[in-house]
Amino acid sequence: MTATQSKTIITNRWNDTDAPQSDGLAALTYRSNLLGADRTLVNIYGGNTSTKSVEKDHLGRDVTVLWVKGSGSDIASITEKGFAGLKLDEVLPCSTARRCPTRK
């Protein structure tokens, strides 16, 4: 570190009482809001957060979902509705194929 650089101390804002007990969408929302609350870490409307979780689909089956922050959402105030849920079984084939197999 040079003489003109300063150290930034990041405050631990985690609160076990307020934090959701699950690892899914509610926990992602909580973590995102904490990160966004510190503007030395994330600019307004910036930042990307995501998580994977197992959710029930409309037929009650377990599916692995990747929750991704929607573009233009501010992570300091994002709610669960601000995340898009992508079924990994449907998305993963697209990551290795030149074209997504479902596209024509």
Coordinates of N, CA, C and O in Angstrom, one line a residue:
M1 N 0.8 -1.2 0.0 CA 0.0 0.0 0.0 C 0.9 1.2 0.0 O 1.8 1.3 0.8
T2 N 0.6 2.2 -0.9 CA 1.3 3.4 -0.9 C 0.8 4.4 0.1 O -0.2 4.2 0.7
A3 N 1.6 5.5 0.3 CA 1.2 6.5 1.3 C -0.1 7.2 0.9 O -0.8 7.7 1.8
T4 N -0.5 7.2 -0.3 CA -1.7 7.9 -0.7 C -3.0 7.0 -0.7 O -4.1 7.5 -0.8
Q5 N -2.8 5.7 -0.5 CA -3.9 4.8 -0.4 C -4.3 4.7 1.0 O -3.5 4.8 1.9
S6 N -5.6 4.5 1.2 CA -6.1 4.3 2.5 C -6.8 2.9 2.6 O -7.3 2.4 1.7
K7 N -6.8 2.5 3.8 CA -7.5 1.2 4.1 C -9.0 1.4 4.3 O -9.4 2.3 5.0
T8 N -9.8 0.6 3.7 CA -11.2 0.7 3.9 C -11.6 -0.5 4.8 O -11.3 -1.7 4.5
I9 N -12.3 -0.2 5.9 CA -12.7 -1.3 6.8 C -14.2 -1.5 6.4 O -15.0 -0.6 6.4
I10 N -14.5 -2.8 6.1 CA -15.8 -3.2 5.8 C -16.5 -3.6 7.1 O -16.0 -4.5 7.8
T11 N -17.7 -3.1 7.3 CA -18.5 -3.4 8.5 C -19.3 -4.7 8.3 O -19.9 -4.9 7.2
N12 N -19.2 -5.6 9.2 CA -20.0 -6.8 9.2 C -21.4 -6.4 9.6 O -21.6 -6.2 10.8
R13 N -22.3 -6.5 8.7 CA -23.7 -6.1 9.0 C -24.6 -7.3 9.3 O -25.8 -7.2 9.5
W14 N -24.0 -8.5 9.2 CA -24.8 -9.7 9.4 C -25.4 -9.8 10.8 O -24.7 -9.4 11.8
N15 N -26.6 -10.2 10.9 CA -27.3 -10.3 12.2 C -28.0 -11.6 12.2 O -29.0 -11.8 11.4
D16 N -27.6 -12.5 13.0 CA -28.2 -13.9 13.1 C -29.7 -13.9 13.4 O -30.4 -14.7 12.9
T17 N -30.1 -12.9 14.1 CA -31.5 -12.8 14.5 C -32.4 -12.4 13.3 O -33.5 -12.9 13.1
D18 N -31.9 -11.5 12.4 CA -32.6 -11.0 11.3 C -32.4 -12.0 10.1 O -33.3 -12.0 9.2
A19 N -31.3 -12.7 10.0 CA -31.0 -13.5 8.8 C -32.0 -14.7 8.7 O -32.3 -15.3 9.7
P20 N -32.5 -15.0 7.5 CA -33.3 -16.2 7.3 C -32.5 -17.4 7.6 O -31.3 -17.5 7.5
Q21 N -33.2 -18.4 8.1 CA -32.6 -19.7 8.5 C -32.4 -20.6 7.3 O -31.7 -21.6 7.4
S22 N -32.9 -20.3 6.2 CA -32.8 -21.1 5.0 C -31.6 -20.6 4.1 O -31.1 -19.5 4.4
D23 N -31.3 -21.4 3.1 CA -30.2 -21.0 2.2 C -30.8 -20.5 0.8 O -30.1 -20.3 -0.1
G24 N -32.1 -20.4 0.7 CA -32.7 -20.1 -0.6 C -32.9 -18.6 -0.9 O -32.0 -17.8 -0.6
L25 N -34.0 -18.3 -1.5 CA -34.2 -17.0 -2.0 C -34.2 -15.9 -0.9 O -33.7 -14.8 -1.1
A26 N -34.8 -16.2 0.2 CA -34.9 -15.2 1.3 C -33.5 -14.9 1.8 O -33.2 -13.7 2.1
A27 N -32.6 -15.9 1.9 CA -31.3 -15.7 2.3 C -30.5 -14.8 1.3 O -29.7 -14.0 1.6
L28 N -30.7 -15.1 0.0 CA -30.1 -14.3 -1.0 C -30.5 -12.9 -1.0 O -29.7 -12.0 -1.1
T29 N -31.8 -12.6 -0.8 CA -32.3 -11.3 -0.6 C -31.6 -10.6 0.5 O -31.2 -9.4 0.4
Y30 N -31.6 -11.2 1.7 CA -30.9 -10.7 2.9 C -29.5 -10.3 2.6 O -29.0 -9.2 2.9
R31 N -28.7 -11.3 2.0 CA -27.3 -11.0 1.8 C -27.1 -9.9 0.8 O -26.2 -9.0 0.9
S32 N -28.0 -9.8 -0.2 CA -27.9 -8.8 -1.3 C -28.1 -7.4 -0.6 O -27.4 -6.5 -0.9
N33 N -29.1 -7.3 0.2 CA -29.4 -6.0 0.9 C -28.3 -5.6 1.7 O -27.9 -4.4 1.8
L34 N -27.6 -6.5 2.4 CA -26.5 -6.2 3.2 C -25.3 -5.6 2.4 O -24.7 -4.6 2.7
L35 N -25.0 -6.3 1.3 CA -23.9 -5.9 0.4 C -24.3 -4.5 -0.2 O -23.4 -3.6 -0.2
G36 N -25.5 -4.3 -0.6 CA -25.9 -3.0 -1.2 C -25.9 -1.9 -0.3 O -25.9 -0.7 -0.7
A37 N -26.1 -2.2 1.0 CA -26.1 -1.1 2.0 C -24.8 -0.4 2.2 O -24.7 0.7 2.7
D38 N -23.7 -1.0 1.7 CA -22.3 -0.4 1.8 C -22.0 0.1 0.4 O -21.5 -0.7 -0.5
R39 N -22.1 1.4 0.1 CA -21.8 1.9 -1.2 C -20.3 2.0 -1.5 O -20.0 2.3 -2.6
T40 N -19.5 1.6 -0.6 CA -18.1 1.4 -0.9 C -17.8 0.1 -1.6 O -16.8 -0.1 -2.3
L41 N -18.8 -0.8 -1.5 CA -18.7 -2.1 -2.2 C -19.5 -2.2 -3.5 O -19.1 -2.8 -4.5
V42 N -20.7 -1.5 -3.5 CA -21.6 -1.6 -4.7 C -22.2 -0.3 -5.0 O -22.7 0.4 -4.1
N43 N -22.1 0.1 -6.3 CA -22.8 1.3 -6.7 C -24.3 1.1 -6.8 O -24.8 0.0 -7.0
I44 N -25.0 2.2 -6.7 CA -26.5 2.2 -6.8 C -26.8 1.5 -8.2 O -26.2 1.8 -9.2
Y45 N -27.8 0.6 -8.1 CA -28.3 -0.2 -9.3 C -27.2 -1.1 -9.8 O -27.4 -1.7 -10.8
G46 N -26.1 -1.3 -9.1 CA -25.1 -2.2 -9.5 C -25.1 -3.5 -8.7 O -25.9 -3.7 -7.9
G47 N -24.1 -4.3 -9.0 CA -23.9 -5.5 -8.2 C -24.7 -6.7 -8.8 O -25.8 -6.5 -9.4
N48 N -24.1 -7.8 -8.7 CA -24.8 -9.0 -9.1 C -24.7 -10.0 -8.0 O -23.6 -10.2 -7.4
T49 N -25.8 -10.7 -7.7 CA -25.8 -11.7 -6.7 C -26.7 -12.9 -7.2 O -27.6 -12.7 -8.0
S50 N -26.3 -14.1 -6.8 CA -27.1 -15.2 -7.2 C -26.9 -16.3 -6.2 O -26.0 -16.3 -5.4
T51 N -27.7 -17.3 -6.3 CA -27.6 -18.5 -5.4 C -28.3 -19.7 -6.1 O -29.2 -19.5 -6.9
K52 N -27.9 -20.9 -5.7 CA -28.7 -22.1 -6.2 C -29.4 -22.6 -5.0 O -28.9 -22.6 -3.9
S53 N -30.6 -23.1 -5.2 CA -31.4 -23.8 -4.2 C -32.3 -24.8 -4.8 O -32.6 -24.8 -6.0
V54 N -32.8 -25.7 -4.0 CA -33.8 -26.7 -4.4 C -35.1 -26.2 -4.0 O -35.4 -25.8 -2.8
E55 N -36.0 -26.1 -5.0 CA -37.4 -25.5 -4.8 C -38.4 -26.6 -5.3 O -38.0 -27.5 -6.0
K56 N -39.6 -26.4 -4.9 CA -40.7 -27.2 -5.4 C -41.3 -26.5 -6.7 O -41.5 -25.3 -6.7
D57 N -41.5 -27.3 -7.7 CA -42.1 -26.8 -8.9 C -43.6 -26.9 -8.8 O -44.1 -27.2 -7.7
H58 N -44.3 -26.5 -9.8 CA -45.8 -26.4 -9.8 C -46.5 -27.8 -9.5 O -47.6 -27.9 -9.2
L59 N -45.7 -28.9 -9.7 CA -46.2 -30.2 -9.5 C -45.7 -30.8 -8.2 O -45.9 -32.0 -7.9
G60 N -45.0 -30.0 -7.4 CA -44.5 -30.5 -6.1 C -43.1 -31.2 -6.2 O -42.7 -31.8 -5.2
R61 N -42.5 -31.2 -7.4 CA -41.2 -31.9 -7.5 C -40.1 -31.0 -7.1 O -40.2 -29.8 -7.3
D62 N -39.0 -31.6 -6.6 CA -37.8 -30.9 -6.3 C -37.1 -30.5 -7.6 O -36.8 -31.4 -8.4
V63 N -36.7 -29.2 -7.8 CA -35.9 -28.8 -8.9 C -34.8 -27.9 -8.4 O -35.1 -27.1 -7.4
T64 N -33.7 -27.9 -9.0 CA -32.6 -27.0 -8.6 C -32.7 -25.8 -9.4 O -32.9 -25.8 -10.7
V65 N -32.8 -24.6 -8.7 CA -33.0 -23.3 -9.3 C -31.8 -22.4 -9.1 O -31.3 -22.4 -8.0
L66 N -31.4 -21.7 -10.1 CA -30.4 -20.6 -10.0 C -31.2 -19.3 -9.9 O -31.9 -18.9 -10.9
W67 N -31.1 -18.6 -8.8 CA -31.8 -17.3 -8.6 C -30.7 -16.2 -9.0 O -29.6 -16.2 -8.4
V68 N -31.1 -15.3 -9.9 CA -30.2 -14.3 -10.4 C -30.9 -12.9 -10.2 O -32.0 -12.7 -10.6
K69 N -30.1 -11.9 -9.8 CA -30.6 -10.6 -9.6 C -31.0 -10.0 -11.0 O -30.2 -10.1 -11.9
G70 N -32.1 -9.4 -11.0 CA -32.6 -8.8 -12.3 C -31.8 -7.5 -12.6 O -31.4 -6.8 -11.7
S71 N -31.5 -7.3 -13.9 CA -30.8 -6.1 -14.3 C -31.5 -4.8 -13.9 O -32.8 -4.7 -14.0
G72 N -30.8 -3.8 -13.4 CA -31.4 -2.6 -13.1 C -31.9 -2.5 -11.7 O -32.3 -1.4 -11.2
S73 N -31.9 -3.6 -11.0 CA -32.4 -3.6 -9.6 C -31.2 -3.2 -8.7 O -30.1 -3.5 -8.9
D74 N -31.6 -2.4 -7.6 CA -30.6 -2.0 -6.7 C -30.5 -3.1 -5.6 O -31.6 -3.3 -4.9
I75 N -29.4 -3.7 -5.3 CA -29.3 -4.7 -4.4 C -29.5 -4.2 -2.9 O -29.8 -5.0 -2.0
A76 N -29.4 -2.9 -2.7 CA -29.7 -2.4 -1.4 C -31.1 -2.5 -1.0 O -31.5 -2.6 0.2
S77 N -32.0 -2.5 -2.0 CA -33.5 -2.5 -1.7 C -34.2 -3.6 -2.4 O -35.4 -3.7 -2.4
I78 N -33.5 -4.5 -3.1 CA -34.1 -5.6 -3.9 C -35.0 -6.5 -3.0 O -34.6 -6.7 -1.8
T79 N -36.1 -7.0 -3.5 CA -36.9 -7.9 -2.8 C -36.9 -9.2 -3.5 O -36.3 -9.3 -4.6
E80 N -37.5 -10.2 -3.0 CA -37.5 -11.6 -3.7 C -38.0 -11.5 -5.1 O -37.6 -12.2 -6.0
K81 N -39.0 -10.6 -5.4 CA -39.5 -10.4 -6.7 C -38.5 -9.9 -7.7 O -38.8 -10.0 -8.9
G82 N -37.4 -9.4 -7.2 CA -36.4 -8.8 -8.1 C -35.4 -9.8 -8.7 O -34.5 -9.5 -9.4
F83 N -35.6 -11.1 -8.3 CA -34.7 -12.2 -8.8 C -35.5 -13.1 -9.8 O -36.6 -13.4 -9.6
A84 N -34.7 -13.5 -10.8 CA -35.3 -14.5 -11.8 C -34.9 -15.9 -11.4 O -33.7 -16.1 -11.0
G85 N -35.8 -16.8 -11.4 CA -35.5 -18.2 -11.1 C -35.3 -19.0 -12.4 O -36.2 -19.0 -13.2
L86 N -34.2 -19.6 -12.6 CA -33.9 -20.4 -13.7 C -33.7 -21.9 -13.3 O -32.9 -22.2 -12.5
K87 N -34.4 -22.8 -14.0 CA -34.3 -24.2 -13.7 C -32.9 -24.6 -14.3 O -32.7 -24.6 -15.5
L88 N -32.0 -25.1 -13.4 CA -30.7 -25.5 -13.9 C -30.7 -26.6 -14.9 O -29.9 -26.6 -15.9
D89 N -31.7 -27.6 -14.8 CA -31.7 -28.6 -15.8 C -32.0 -28.1 -17.2 O -31.7 -28.8 -18.2
E90 N -32.7 -27.0 -17.3 CA -33.0 -26.4 -18.6 C -31.9 -25.5 -19.1 O -31.8 -25.2 -20.3
V91 N -31.2 -24.9 -18.2 CA -30.1 -23.9 -18.5 C -28.8 -24.5 -18.8 O -28.1 -24.1 -19.8
L92 N -28.4 -25.5 -18.1 CA -27.1 -26.1 -18.2 C -26.7 -26.6 -19.6 O -25.6 -26.4 -20.1
P93 N -27.7 -27.2 -20.3 CA -27.3 -27.7 -21.7 C -26.9 -26.5 -22.6 O -26.2 -26.6 -23.5
C94 N -27.5 -25.3 -22.3 CA -27.2 -24.1 -23.1 C -25.7 -23.6 -22.9 O -25.2 -23.0 -23.7
S95 N -25.2 -23.9 -21.7 CA -23.9 -23.4 -21.4 C -22.8 -24.2 -22.1 O -21.7 -23.6 -22.3
T96 N -23.0 -25.4 -22.6 CA -22.0 -26.1 -23.3 C -22.3 -26.3 -24.8 O -21.4 -26.7 -25.5
A97 N -23.5 -26.0 -25.2 CA -23.9 -26.1 -26.6 C -23.6 -24.8 -27.3 O -23.6 -23.7 -26.8
R98 N -23.3 -24.9 -28.6 CA -23.1 -23.7 -29.4 C -24.4 -22.9 -29.5 O -24.4 -21.7 -29.6
R99 N -25.4 -23.7 -29.6 CA -26.8 -23.1 -29.5 C -27.6 -23.8 -28.5 O -27.4 -25.0 -28.3
C100 N -28.5 -23.1 -27.9 CA -29.3 -23.8 -26.9 C -30.2 -24.9 -27.6 O -30.8 -24.6 -28.7
P101 N -30.2 -26.1 -27.2 CA -30.9 -27.2 -27.8 C -32.4 -26.9 -28.1 O -33.0 -27.4 -29.0
T102 N -33.0 -26.0 -27.3 CA -34.4 -25.8 -27.5 C -34.7 -24.7 -28.6 O -35.8 -24.5 -29.0
R103 N -33.6 -24.0 -29.0 CA -33.8 -23.0 -30.1 C -33.7 -23.6 -31.4 O -33.0 -24.6 -31.7
K104 N -34.4 -23.1 -32.4 CA -34.3 -23.6 -33.7 C -33.9 -22.5 -34.7 O -34.1 -21.3 -34.5

